[in-house]
Structure formats: C-alpha cells, structure tokens
Amino acid sequence: MGFIEEINRRKTFGIVSHPDAGKTTLTEKLLLFGGAIQTAGAVKSNKIKKSATSDFMEIEKQRGISVATSVMGFEYRDLKINILDTPGHQDFAEDTFRTLTAVDSAIVVIDVAKGVETQTEKLVKVCRMRQTPIIVFINKLDREGKDGFELLDEIESKLGLMVKPLSWPVGMGQLFQGVYNLYEKKLVLFRPHSKQSSEEIIEITDLDSDELDKQVGEKAADLLREEVMMVEEVYPEFDKDDYLNGDISPVFFGSAVNNFGVKEMLDCFVEIAPTPLTRETEQREIDPYEPKFSGFVFKIHANMDPKHRDRIAFMRICSGVFKRNTNYLHVRQGKKMKFPNPTTFMASKKDIVEEAYPGDVVGLYDSGNFKIGDTLTEGEVLNFKGIPSFSPEQFRYVNNADPMKSKQLEKGVRQLMDEGVAQLFIKELNGRKVIGTVGALQFEVIQYRLKHEYGATVQYEHLPMKKACWIEWESEADLKEFESRRKKDLAKDKDGNLVYMAESSWALKMAQDNHPNIKFHFSSEY
Ligand code: G4P
C-alpha cells in the first residue's frame, strides 16, 4: 500500500465522557468489532478502578498499567482506526485534556439518566477550542433515563453543540425496543436475550406502514411517528461538511454493554470522520501528505517504579513516515536522536513498530529528553501549535521542607512540570512558587515522586484560588491599571506569560466586568 493510501485509511479519535458513562465498555465493543481483542474485559481490566479513589499510589500504579491502553488500534473495513484513551477518573489530570490535542475527531458518551456531566463539559470545551468534529452516543437506553428531546436540549445548552439525531429511540428502560435509524430508514430492534446479536434490523422506509405497528406495537409506533416528525421539523438536515467543521454533531442512541447501536455508530463514524488533518505550527501549516516526517509529543508517562526511571513519550505523527532507528531532529534541543524501540500499544500487547504514518501514535522510550509539546522533524525547525496548558483549578504554595535539598527540589519540580504533571507559576508579588493542577490527586503524586525520585521534601501551603487565566491586553495602559489593582493575584507561567488567579468565579466575573480591555483565556494558547 502506498503512502497516500496509508494516510487515507487512518482515523484517529478519542472517546470523551464523565466516569461511568460507559467509555470503557464502548471502547471494548469497538475493539471487538475490529478483532483487536477477542474477549470482552480485556480493556476493562486496565481501567482505573473506582475503589481506588483515595489511594493515589494505587491509582498511579493503575495509570501505569493503563499505559497499555493509551492508544488502541484496530482495523475495520480496511481502515486503521486509532483510539486515544482519555483516562477518566474523578481526579483526572491535564494529560486527559492534552490527549485531545492529538486526535482528529471525538466521540462523546453520555449516560441517558445522568445527562451532561461536569467532566464531559470540560473535555468538550477543549474539543470545541479546536473545532474537533464530534459524534454523540447516548448510552444505557436499557435503563430509565431522560427524555430524548430534553437530552438534546441539554447537550446544546451545556456543551454548546448543535445536534442532529441520526437515530431515535423506541421506548426506554424496561420498554426499550430499539432505535429507528433516521439516516438509513431502518428499524433496529433490541434483542437482549438473543445469542447471536442484540440487534435485529428491519427495513422500514415508510414510517406510516403497518409493519412498524406490527414490530413495536401501536402505541410505541404512534409515539415514534410523532417524535420523528418533530425531529425532522426541529433539527436541520445532516451535512457532513458542517460536522467536519465542528458545527454540527450527529447523535446516536444505544446501549454499549448490550452492544446495541454501537455498530451503527461505528459505520457512520467510518463514513464521515476525518482522516489525519492539517496541523498548524508557529512557522507554517503542515500537510499530512508531505513526504518529510514531523510529529509532536502530547503526553509523557513516567514509570512509578524507582528501579525503572525511564519514561514513555507519546508522539503523534503529523506528516511523512516515521521510521525506527532513523535520525530525527529534536527541535527544542537542536540535536539528532534515533529510536531503536518505538512502540505501539494494542489493547494488552506492545509491539515494536518499524514505520508509522500520520494519525498514528508511537511511544518513545525517553530518559528525560522530552517535554510536552516537543517536535521531531527530519531537519526543519517547526513548533506545533495547539498543545496548550489548560487552566488549573487547584493551587498550593510550594515550600522546601529540607533546605539541604533545594537543588534536588528545583530539578524535580522542573522535570515533573516538563512531563506535564502540573504547572508551575511564580507569584508576582512575592516571587513564591505555586503549583496548579486540574485534579487534587496530582499534589500527592508530586510530593511522592519528589521524595522517591529526587530525595526532596516538599510541603504545601493552601492557596484559596479556583481558576488561573492567561490574560491579554489592548494597551500598556490597560495592563498597568490591571496590574496596579490586581498585583496580588498575578503570576507568571513557565514561559513568562502573565496569569491572573481568581479566588472564585465571582471574583473572575468582577475582574472581567471591571477591566473590559483585558481578555481572560482558559488555556495558554488563544
Ligand atoms: P467508564 O469507562 O465511562 O467509566 O464506564 P464503564 O464502561 O466502565 O461503565 C460504567 C458502568 O456502566 C459499568 O457497570 C458498565 O457495565 C455499565 N454500562 C455500560 N454501558 C451500559 C449500558 O448500555 N447499559 C447499562 N445498563 N449499563 C452499562 P459497573 O457495574 O460499574 O461495572 P461492571 O461490573 O458491569 O463491569
């Protein structure tokens, strides 16, 4: 197969959801379709377990195991599909956000009973920043949940997505009978007790036909007719280009655990989801079809075992062909590097790859050379954009508890920040160091790792801040005025950019109202 065909058959996406909505279950069903795993449970066993919510060591160990599921590739209808795992834990970390910068599209899973939940909101915001095309899967229709229209309204208002249902449920919970596929005009009946498949497909091109009443009963048939009519009146025609521009999201209903509605969504996904997209760098746009290789690191996973200090840097290939044992330029360091053991992860097994194409992700063993956002090329100096830092929500002052180890502390903090474990800020007022994270768990991880990997002891001091925003100003006078009034809440990030820390959403709103010429951004790239 030629280079162009290889790129055209790749689709790289992430599944986004609040914990428990069914992301792992759906991933597993998708992998089963592709034959990448033979039995259900293979992915599940790598999932961070719910019982481990307070034990951070246990969670980190499990995150270590879940490296195996960081990228899952499978073949389906001659396509190579890469699912990038976005680890979902209550205490999730910034690398979940960052993984979304390496995908070309996303599937959002929503629990029919719970509707749109907080983590989904945060993750979809990241997708929307980049106009990532999104397909929505409303899961657990075998359980009682919210009304379909109510859910669609919630998705539109909370996630800011324009939606277009491509299937519509017939009943729900005990009365769930299946879905009507509006795209292909087929009734897909739910047969949970069937040995072969939970789906039976009946073609009904005319909803007014008696066949529908025969299949689902008169009452359900009438309700379906009414609802489908409303769907057709309320929602616009589905347009693939609108989806690809991130302007409209098709919605499917199903039950992942019963493998119902999954194939239908997958078949639509392979039809409409984008192949590897053009990417922006500070210098120029990179077309995936360019012959020369380029890629960027979006996630670094450290080994928690002190005996194996190596790390794995995950690199997304953006153009050309990446080859094993070939010299590439590490742009930031200005040095050549080659990789004898680049790895792909397929569910539970690791493989060394000889070649990888745009859209693929390879794991590179690293002894500390990489930072998040680093670029590798065949020689050109490029810096990929769109791998920002995200606004943290928890903050602590960092105090050195062992003055003899200040160098170690400094080095440890720097390296952990490079890995993207958390972000370091320096307060303008007093020059003190502040660590900001997305989830509280990271503080314990940092403390533990500083002790065990660097021999440094850190003590935290609470900082009652809730949000950090990168600021942009219209004129120097605007900045001066803002600085004079908010000095105590200002800090610099790792690149020296000015950040405003707000004590509450109310304080942020006040600052926005009082300083209309200052823009507040929730990620470092805007
Ligand atoms: P997550 O990765 O998004 O956190 O969710 P996961 O797939 O682990 O699913 C969370 C729970 O929801 C699991 O139950 C799973 O079996 C269940 N689930 C997933 N899809 C459906 C569905 O379509 N219908 C129903 N009724 N349940 C669904 P659990 O009890 O936590 O785990 P398990 O013991 O079943 O593995």
Coordinates of C-alpha atoms and ligand atoms in Angstrom, one line a residue:
M1 CA 0.0 0.0 0.0
G2 CA 1.3 3.4 -0.9
F3 CA 2.0 6.4 1.4
I4 CA -1.2 8.3 0.4
E5 CA -3.4 5.2 0.8
E6 CA -1.9 4.6 4.2
I7 CA -2.8 8.1 5.4
N8 CA -6.3 8.0 3.8
R9 CA -7.2 4.9 5.7
R10 CA -6.4 6.3 9.1
K11 CA -8.9 7.8 11.6
T12 CA -7.6 8.9 15.0
F13 CA -10.1 9.8 17.6
G14 CA -10.7 10.0 21.4
I15 CA -13.7 8.9 23.4
V16 CA -14.8 11.6 25.9
S17 CA -17.1 11.0 28.9
H18 CA -17.7 11.6 32.5
P19 CA -16.5 8.5 34.6
D20 CA -19.1 5.7 34.5
A21 CA -21.0 6.8 31.4
G22 CA -19.7 3.8 29.5
K23 CA -16.4 4.8 27.8
T24 CA -14.5 1.6 28.6
T25 CA -17.5 -0.5 27.6
L26 CA -17.9 1.3 24.3
T27 CA -14.1 1.1 23.6
E28 CA -14.2 -2.6 24.2
K29 CA -17.1 -3.1 21.8
L30 CA -15.4 -1.1 19.1
L31 CA -12.2 -3.2 19.5
L32 CA -14.2 -6.4 19.4
F33 CA -15.7 -5.3 16.0
G34 CA -12.2 -4.7 14.8
G35 CA -11.0 -8.0 16.1
A36 CA -8.2 -6.3 18.1
I37 CA -9.4 -8.1 21.2
Q38 CA -11.1 -11.5 21.3
T39 CA -13.0 -11.2 24.6
A40 CA -14.8 -8.5 26.5
G41 CA -12.9 -7.5 29.6
A42 CA -9.5 -7.0 28.1
V43 CA -9.7 -3.2 28.3
K44 CA -11.8 -3.2 31.4
S45 CA -9.0 -4.8 33.4
N46 CA -6.8 -1.9 32.5
K47 CA -9.2 0.7 33.7
I48 CA -8.6 2.7 36.9
K49 CA -10.9 1.1 39.4
K50 CA -13.5 3.0 41.3
S51 CA -12.5 1.6 44.6
A52 CA -9.1 3.3 44.3
T53 CA -10.4 6.8 44.6
S54 CA -8.4 7.9 47.6
D55 CA -5.3 5.8 47.3
F56 CA -3.1 7.8 44.9
M57 CA -0.3 5.2 44.7
E58 CA -2.8 2.6 43.7
I59 CA -4.2 5.0 41.1
E60 CA -0.8 5.8 39.7
K61 CA 0.0 2.1 39.5
Q62 CA -3.2 1.6 37.6
R63 CA -2.4 4.5 35.4
G64 CA 0.9 2.7 34.7
I65 CA -1.0 -0.4 33.7
S66 CA -3.3 1.7 31.6
V67 CA -0.4 2.9 29.5
A68 CA -1.2 -0.3 27.7
T69 CA -4.5 1.2 26.6
S70 CA -3.1 4.7 25.8
V71 CA -3.6 4.1 22.1
M72 CA -5.6 1.2 20.8
G73 CA -5.5 0.5 17.1
F74 CA -7.8 -1.7 15.2
E75 CA -8.7 -2.5 11.6
Y76 CA -12.3 -2.1 10.4
R77 CA -13.5 -2.1 6.8
D78 CA -9.9 -1.7 5.5
L79 CA -9.4 1.3 7.8
K80 CA -6.9 1.7 10.5
I81 CA -8.6 3.2 13.5
N82 CA -6.7 4.6 16.4
I83 CA -8.5 5.3 19.7
L84 CA -6.5 7.5 22.0
D85 CA -7.5 6.8 25.6
T86 CA -8.6 9.9 27.6
P87 CA -8.2 8.4 31.1
G88 CA -11.4 9.2 33.1
H89 CA -11.1 9.4 36.8
Q90 CA -12.8 11.8 39.2
D91 CA -9.4 13.3 39.9
F92 CA -8.4 13.5 36.3
A93 CA -5.2 15.2 35.2
E94 CA -4.3 17.6 32.5
D95 CA -3.0 14.8 30.2
T96 CA -6.6 13.8 29.6
F97 CA -7.1 17.3 28.1
R98 CA -3.9 17.2 26.2
T99 CA -4.7 13.9 24.6
L100 CA -7.5 15.7 22.8
T101 CA -5.0 17.8 21.0
A102 CA -3.7 14.7 19.3
V103 CA -7.0 13.4 17.8
D104 CA -8.8 14.3 14.6
S105 CA -12.3 13.7 16.0
A106 CA -14.1 12.7 19.1
I107 CA -17.0 10.5 20.3
V108 CA -18.8 11.9 23.4
V109 CA -20.6 9.3 25.5
I110 CA -23.5 10.5 27.7
D111 CA -25.4 8.4 30.2
V112 CA -29.1 8.7 29.4
A113 CA -30.1 9.0 33.0
K114 CA -27.4 11.5 34.1
G115 CA -27.3 13.7 31.1
V116 CA -24.4 16.0 30.5
E117 CA -21.9 15.8 33.5
T118 CA -19.1 18.1 34.5
Q119 CA -16.1 16.3 33.1
T120 CA -17.8 15.9 29.8
E121 CA -18.4 19.7 29.8
K122 CA -14.7 20.4 30.4
L123 CA -13.5 17.9 27.8
V124 CA -15.9 19.0 25.1
K125 CA -14.8 22.6 25.7
V126 CA -11.3 21.5 24.7
C127 CA -12.6 19.8 21.6
R128 CA -14.5 22.9 20.7
M129 CA -11.4 25.1 21.0
R130 CA -10.0 23.2 18.1
Q131 CA -13.3 22.7 16.2
T132 CA -12.9 18.9 16.6
P133 CA -15.7 17.1 14.9
I134 CA -17.8 15.3 17.5
I135 CA -20.3 12.4 17.3
V136 CA -22.5 11.9 20.4
F137 CA -23.5 8.5 21.7
I138 CA -26.3 8.5 24.3
N139 CA -25.8 5.3 26.3
K140 CA -27.7 3.0 28.6
L141 CA -31.0 3.2 26.9
D142 CA -31.8 -0.2 28.5
R143 CA -32.3 1.9 31.7
E144 CA -34.8 4.6 32.6
G145 CA -33.5 8.0 31.7
K146 CA -34.2 11.4 30.5
D147 CA -36.5 12.2 27.5
G148 CA -34.6 12.3 24.2
F149 CA -35.6 15.9 23.4
E150 CA -34.7 17.0 26.9
L151 CA -31.2 15.4 26.5
L152 CA -30.6 17.1 23.1
D153 CA -31.5 20.5 24.6
E154 CA -29.1 19.8 27.4
I155 CA -26.3 18.9 25.0
E156 CA -27.0 22.1 23.1
S157 CA -27.1 24.3 26.1
K158 CA -24.4 22.8 28.3
L159 CA -21.9 21.6 25.6
G160 CA -22.7 24.3 23.1
L161 CA -23.1 21.7 20.3
M162 CA -25.6 21.9 17.5
V163 CA -27.0 18.4 17.2
K164 CA -28.7 16.3 14.6
P165 CA -30.1 12.9 15.8
L166 CA -29.4 10.2 13.3
S167 CA -31.2 7.6 15.3
W168 CA -34.2 7.8 17.6
P169 CA -35.1 5.5 20.5
V170 CA -38.3 3.5 20.6
G171 CA -39.1 3.4 24.4
M172 CA -36.5 3.3 27.2
G173 CA -35.6 1.2 30.2
Q174 CA -38.0 -1.8 30.6
L175 CA -39.9 -0.7 27.5
F176 CA -36.8 -0.1 25.3
Q177 CA -37.5 -1.8 22.0
G178 CA -34.7 -0.4 19.8
V179 CA -33.9 2.6 17.6
Y180 CA -35.1 3.9 14.3
N181 CA -32.1 4.8 12.1
L182 CA -33.2 8.0 10.5
Y183 CA -30.2 8.0 8.1
E184 CA -30.8 4.6 6.6
K185 CA -34.5 4.4 7.4
K186 CA -34.2 1.1 9.2
L187 CA -35.8 -0.1 12.4
V188 CA -33.1 -1.7 14.6
L189 CA -34.8 -3.9 17.3
F190 CA -33.3 -4.6 20.6
R191 CA -33.0 -8.3 21.3
P192 CA -31.0 -8.5 24.6
H193 CA -31.6 -12.2 25.1
S194 CA -30.6 -13.4 21.6
K195 CA -27.4 -15.5 21.5
Q196 CA -26.2 -14.2 18.1
S197 CA -26.7 -10.4 18.3
S198 CA -28.7 -8.0 20.3
E199 CA -29.9 -6.3 17.1
E200 CA -32.4 -7.3 14.5
I201 CA -32.7 -5.0 11.6
I202 CA -35.9 -4.4 9.7
E203 CA -36.1 -2.0 6.8
I204 CA -39.0 0.4 7.1
T205 CA -38.7 3.2 4.6
D206 CA -42.2 4.5 5.3
L207 CA -42.9 5.1 9.0
D208 CA -46.6 5.1 8.2
S209 CA -46.5 1.4 7.2
D210 CA -48.4 -1.2 9.3
E211 CA -45.1 -3.1 9.6
L212 CA -44.0 -0.6 12.3
D213 CA -47.1 -1.3 14.4
K214 CA -46.6 -5.0 14.0
Q215 CA -43.0 -4.8 15.2
V216 CA -43.2 -2.4 18.2
G217 CA -47.0 -2.2 18.9
E218 CA -49.4 0.5 18.1
K219 CA -48.7 2.8 21.0
A220 CA -44.9 2.9 20.6
A221 CA -45.3 3.2 16.8
D222 CA -47.5 6.2 17.1
L223 CA -45.2 7.9 19.5
L224 CA -42.2 7.2 17.2
R225 CA -44.0 8.7 14.2
E226 CA -44.8 11.8 16.2
E227 CA -41.3 12.2 17.6
V228 CA -39.6 11.6 14.3
M229 CA -41.8 14.2 12.7
M230 CA -40.7 16.6 15.4
V231 CA -37.0 15.7 14.9
E232 CA -37.3 16.4 11.2
E233 CA -39.0 19.7 11.9
V234 CA -36.7 20.9 14.6
Y235 CA -33.3 19.8 13.5
P236 CA -31.5 20.7 10.3
E237 CA -30.6 18.2 7.6
F238 CA -27.3 16.4 8.4
D239 CA -24.5 17.9 6.4
K240 CA -21.1 16.1 6.5
D241 CA -19.1 19.4 6.0
D242 CA -20.9 21.0 8.9
Y243 CA -19.8 18.0 11.0
L244 CA -16.2 18.2 9.8
N245 CA -16.1 21.9 10.6
G246 CA -17.3 21.1 14.1
D247 CA -20.6 22.9 13.6
I248 CA -23.0 20.0 14.0
S249 CA -22.8 16.8 15.9
P250 CA -24.7 13.7 14.9
V251 CA -26.3 11.9 17.8
F252 CA -26.9 8.1 18.2
F253 CA -28.8 6.2 21.0
G254 CA -27.8 2.8 22.2
S255 CA -26.6 0.5 24.9
A256 CA -22.9 -0.2 24.9
V257 CA -23.0 -3.1 27.4
N258 CA -25.5 -4.9 25.2
N259 CA -23.6 -4.0 22.0
F260 CA -26.7 -2.3 20.8
G261 CA -26.4 0.7 18.5
V262 CA -22.6 0.6 18.5
K263 CA -22.1 -0.9 15.1
E264 CA -24.5 1.6 13.7
M265 CA -22.5 4.5 15.1
L266 CA -19.2 2.9 14.0
D267 CA -20.5 2.5 10.5
C268 CA -21.4 6.2 10.4
F269 CA -18.1 7.1 12.0
V270 CA -16.0 5.4 9.3
E271 CA -18.1 7.1 6.7
I272 CA -17.8 10.7 8.0
A273 CA -14.9 11.0 10.5
P274 CA -11.9 12.9 9.2
T275 CA -8.7 11.3 8.1
P276 CA -5.5 12.9 9.5
L277 CA -5.8 16.7 9.4
T278 CA -3.5 19.5 8.5
R279 CA -1.8 20.9 11.6
E280 CA -0.6 24.4 12.5
T281 CA 3.0 25.2 13.5
E282 CA 4.4 28.5 14.5
Q283 CA 6.2 28.5 11.2
R284 CA 3.7 27.1 8.7
E285 CA 0.9 24.6 8.1
I286 CA 1.9 21.0 7.9
D287 CA 0.0 18.8 5.5
P288 CA -0.1 15.1 6.5
Y289 CA 0.8 14.2 2.9
E290 CA 4.1 16.0 3.0
P291 CA 6.8 13.4 2.4
K292 CA 9.0 14.6 5.3
F293 CA 8.3 13.3 8.8
S294 CA 7.1 15.5 11.6
G295 CA 5.4 14.8 14.9
F296 CA 4.9 16.2 18.4
V297 CA 4.8 14.8 22.0
F298 CA 1.5 15.3 23.7
K299 CA 1.8 13.0 26.7
I300 CA 4.7 11.7 28.9
H301 CA 4.1 8.8 31.2
A302 CA 6.7 8.3 33.9
N303 CA 7.3 4.9 35.4
M304 CA 6.4 5.0 39.1
D305 CA 8.9 2.2 39.8
P306 CA 12.1 3.9 41.0
K307 CA 14.1 0.9 39.6
H308 CA 13.0 1.8 36.1
R309 CA 13.3 5.5 35.8
D310 CA 12.5 5.6 32.1
R311 CA 9.5 7.4 30.7
I312 CA 7.4 6.9 27.7
A313 CA 6.8 10.0 25.5
F314 CA 3.7 9.6 23.2
M315 CA 4.2 11.2 19.8
R316 CA 1.5 11.9 17.3
I317 CA 2.8 11.7 13.7
C318 CA 1.7 14.7 11.7
S319 CA 3.4 14.2 8.3
G320 CA 5.6 11.8 6.4
V321 CA 6.7 8.4 7.6
F322 CA 8.3 7.9 11.0
K323 CA 10.9 5.1 10.8
R324 CA 12.6 3.1 13.6
N325 CA 16.3 3.7 14.1
T326 CA 16.4 6.8 12.0
N327 CA 18.0 10.1 13.0
Y328 CA 15.5 12.9 13.6
L329 CA 15.9 16.4 14.9
H330 CA 14.7 17.2 18.4
V331 CA 13.8 20.8 17.6
R332 CA 13.9 22.3 21.0
Q333 CA 17.2 20.8 21.9
G334 CA 18.7 21.2 18.4
K335 CA 20.1 17.6 18.5
K336 CA 19.6 14.5 16.5
M337 CA 18.0 11.4 18.1
K338 CA 17.0 8.0 17.0
F339 CA 14.7 5.5 18.5
P340 CA 15.5 1.8 18.5
N341 CA 12.3 0.7 20.1
P342 CA 9.3 2.8 19.1
T343 CA 6.2 1.1 20.4
T344 CA 2.6 0.8 19.6
F345 CA 0.1 -0.4 22.2
M346 CA -2.7 -2.7 21.1
A347 CA -5.0 -3.4 24.0
S348 CA -2.9 -5.7 26.1
K349 CA 0.1 -6.2 23.9
K350 CA 3.1 -3.9 23.0
D351 CA 4.7 -4.1 19.6
I352 CA 7.8 -2.5 18.2
V353 CA 7.0 -0.6 15.1
E354 CA 9.2 -0.2 12.0
E355 CA 7.1 2.6 10.4
A356 CA 4.3 4.8 11.4
Y357 CA 2.1 7.2 9.4
P358 CA 0.3 10.4 10.0
G359 CA -2.5 9.8 12.5
D360 CA -0.6 7.1 14.3
V361 CA 0.8 7.5 17.8
V362 CA 4.1 5.9 18.9
G363 CA 5.5 5.5 22.3
L364 CA 9.2 6.6 22.6
Y365 CA 11.3 5.4 25.5
D366 CA 12.8 8.5 27.0
S367 CA 15.4 9.2 29.7
G368 CA 14.3 12.8 30.2
N369 CA 14.8 14.5 26.8
F370 CA 11.2 15.3 26.1
K371 CA 8.8 18.0 27.3
I372 CA 5.2 18.2 26.4
G373 CA 4.8 19.9 23.0
D374 CA 8.3 18.9 21.7
T375 CA 8.6 18.5 18.0
L376 CA 10.6 15.9 16.0
T377 CA 11.3 16.5 12.3
E378 CA 13.7 15.4 9.5
G379 CA 15.6 18.7 10.0
E380 CA 13.2 21.6 9.6
V381 CA 12.7 23.8 12.6
L382 CA 9.0 23.6 13.4
N383 CA 7.0 24.1 16.6
F384 CA 3.5 22.6 16.6
K385 CA 0.7 24.8 18.0
G386 CA -2.4 23.7 19.7
I387 CA -0.8 21.9 22.7
P388 CA -1.6 24.5 25.3
S389 CA -1.6 24.4 29.1
F390 CA -5.1 24.3 30.5
S391 CA -6.4 26.4 33.3
P392 CA -5.7 24.6 36.6
E393 CA -8.3 24.7 39.4
Q394 CA -6.3 23.8 42.5
F395 CA -3.3 25.7 43.8
R396 CA -0.7 25.2 46.5
Y397 CA 2.4 27.2 47.5
V398 CA 5.5 25.0 47.4
N399 CA 7.7 25.1 50.4
N400 CA 11.0 23.3 50.7
A401 CA 11.0 21.3 53.9
D402 CA 14.6 20.3 53.6
P403 CA 17.0 23.2 52.9
M404 CA 19.9 20.8 52.2
K405 CA 18.0 19.5 49.2
S406 CA 16.9 22.7 47.4
K407 CA 18.8 21.9 44.2
Q408 CA 17.1 18.5 44.1
L409 CA 13.7 20.1 44.7
E410 CA 14.3 22.6 41.9
K411 CA 15.3 19.9 39.5
G412 CA 12.5 17.6 40.4
V413 CA 9.8 20.3 40.2
R414 CA 11.2 21.4 36.8
Q415 CA 11.2 17.8 35.4
L416 CA 7.8 17.0 36.7
M417 CA 6.4 20.2 35.1
D418 CA 8.1 19.3 31.8
E419 CA 6.2 16.0 32.0
G420 CA 3.0 17.9 32.3
V421 CA 2.1 16.5 35.7
A422 CA 1.1 20.1 36.8
Q423 CA 2.0 23.7 36.2
L424 CA 4.4 26.0 38.0
F425 CA 3.6 29.6 38.5
I426 CA 5.7 32.4 40.2
K427 CA 3.7 34.9 42.1
E428 CA 4.4 38.5 41.0
L429 CA 4.0 39.9 44.5
N430 CA 6.4 37.7 46.4
G431 CA 8.2 35.5 43.9
R432 CA 6.9 32.4 45.6
K433 CA 6.3 29.2 43.7
V434 CA 2.8 27.9 43.2
I435 CA 1.8 24.6 41.7
G436 CA -1.5 24.4 39.9
T437 CA -3.3 21.2 38.9
V438 CA -6.5 20.1 37.3
G439 CA -7.2 17.5 40.0
A440 CA -6.2 17.4 43.7
L441 CA -4.6 13.9 43.4
Q442 CA -1.7 15.4 41.5
F443 CA -0.4 17.1 44.6
E444 CA 0.1 13.8 46.4
V445 CA 1.7 12.3 43.2
I446 CA 4.2 15.2 43.0
Q447 CA 5.1 15.0 46.7
Y448 CA 5.7 11.3 46.5
R449 CA 7.7 11.5 43.3
L450 CA 9.9 14.3 44.6
K451 CA 10.7 12.3 47.6
H452 CA 11.3 9.0 45.9
E453 CA 12.9 10.1 42.7
Y454 CA 14.8 13.3 43.8
G455 CA 15.1 12.9 47.5
A456 CA 13.4 16.3 48.1
T457 CA 10.8 17.0 50.6
V458 CA 8.0 19.4 49.7
Q459 CA 5.4 20.9 51.9
Y460 CA 2.3 22.5 50.6
E461 CA 0.5 25.6 51.8
H462 CA -3.0 26.1 50.7
L463 CA -3.8 28.9 48.3
P464 CA -7.5 29.7 48.1
M465 CA -7.6 30.1 44.3
K466 CA -10.1 28.5 42.0
K467 CA -9.0 29.4 38.4
A468 CA -6.0 30.7 36.5
C469 CA -6.5 32.6 33.3
W470 CA -3.9 33.8 30.8
I471 CA -4.5 37.5 30.1
E472 CA -4.3 39.6 27.0
W473 CA -4.5 43.4 27.0
E474 CA -5.3 46.1 24.5
S475 CA -2.8 48.8 25.6
E476 CA 0.0 49.0 28.0
A477 CA -2.1 51.5 30.0
D478 CA -4.8 48.8 30.4
L479 CA -2.2 46.4 31.6
K480 CA -0.7 48.9 34.1
E481 CA -4.1 49.7 35.5
F482 CA -4.9 46.0 35.9
E483 CA -1.5 45.2 37.4
S484 CA -1.8 48.0 40.0
R485 CA -5.2 46.8 41.1
R486 CA -4.7 43.1 41.0
K487 CA -1.0 42.7 41.7
K488 CA -1.6 40.2 44.5
D489 CA -3.4 37.8 42.1
L490 CA -0.9 37.9 39.3
A491 CA 1.7 35.3 38.5
K492 CA 3.9 34.2 35.6
D493 CA 3.7 30.8 33.9
K494 CA 6.7 28.7 32.7
D495 CA 7.1 30.8 29.6
G496 CA 6.9 34.1 31.5
N497 CA 3.3 34.8 30.4
L498 CA 1.1 36.7 32.8
V499 CA -1.7 34.8 34.6
Y500 CA -4.5 36.0 36.7
M501 CA -5.6 33.8 39.6
A502 CA -9.2 34.2 40.7
E503 CA -10.5 33.2 44.2
S504 CA -13.9 32.4 42.8
S505 CA -16.0 32.6 39.7
W506 CA -17.5 35.7 41.2
A507 CA -14.0 37.3 41.5
L508 CA -13.3 36.4 37.9
K509 CA -16.5 37.9 36.7
M510 CA -15.8 41.1 38.7
A511 CA -12.4 41.3 37.1
Q512 CA -13.9 40.8 33.7
D513 CA -16.5 43.5 34.3
N514 CA -14.1 46.0 35.7
H515 CA -11.5 45.5 33.1
P516 CA -13.3 45.3 29.7
N517 CA -10.0 45.8 27.8
I518 CA -8.4 42.8 29.4
K519 CA -9.2 39.4 27.9
F520 CA -9.2 36.3 30.1
H521 CA -8.3 33.0 28.5
F522 CA -8.7 29.5 29.9
S523 CA -5.7 28.0 28.0
S524 CA -2.2 29.3 27.3
E525 CA -2.8 29.4 23.6
Y526 CA -5.5 31.7 22.4
Ligands
G4P1 P1 -16.4 4.5 32.0 O1 -15.3 3.9 31.3 O2 -17.1 5.6 31.3 O3 -16.1 4.9 33.4 O4 -17.6 3.5 32.2 P2 -17.7 1.9 32.0 O5 -17.6 1.5 30.6 O6 -16.8 1.2 33.0 O7 -19.2 1.6 32.5 C1 -19.6 2.0 33.8 C2 -20.7 1.1 34.2 O8 -21.8 1.2 33.4 C3 -20.3 -0.4 34.2 O9 -21.0 -1.1 35.2 C4 -20.9 -0.8 32.8 O10 -21.1 -2.2 32.8 C5 -22.2 0.0 32.8 N1 -22.7 0.1 31.5 C6 -22.0 0.5 30.3 N2 -22.9 0.6 29.3 C7 -24.1 0.3 29.7 C8 -25.4 0.1 29.1 O11 -25.6 0.3 27.9 N3 -26.4 -0.2 30.0 C9 -26.2 -0.4 31.3 N4 -27.3 -0.8 32.0 N5 -25.1 -0.3 31.9 C10 -24.0 0.0 31.1 P3 -20.3 -1.5 36.6 O12 -21.4 -2.2 37.4 O13 -19.7 -0.3 37.2 O14 -19.2 -2.4 36.1 P4 -19.3 -3.9 35.7 O15 -19.3 -4.7 36.9 O16 -20.5 -4.1 34.9 O17 -18.1 -4.1 34.9

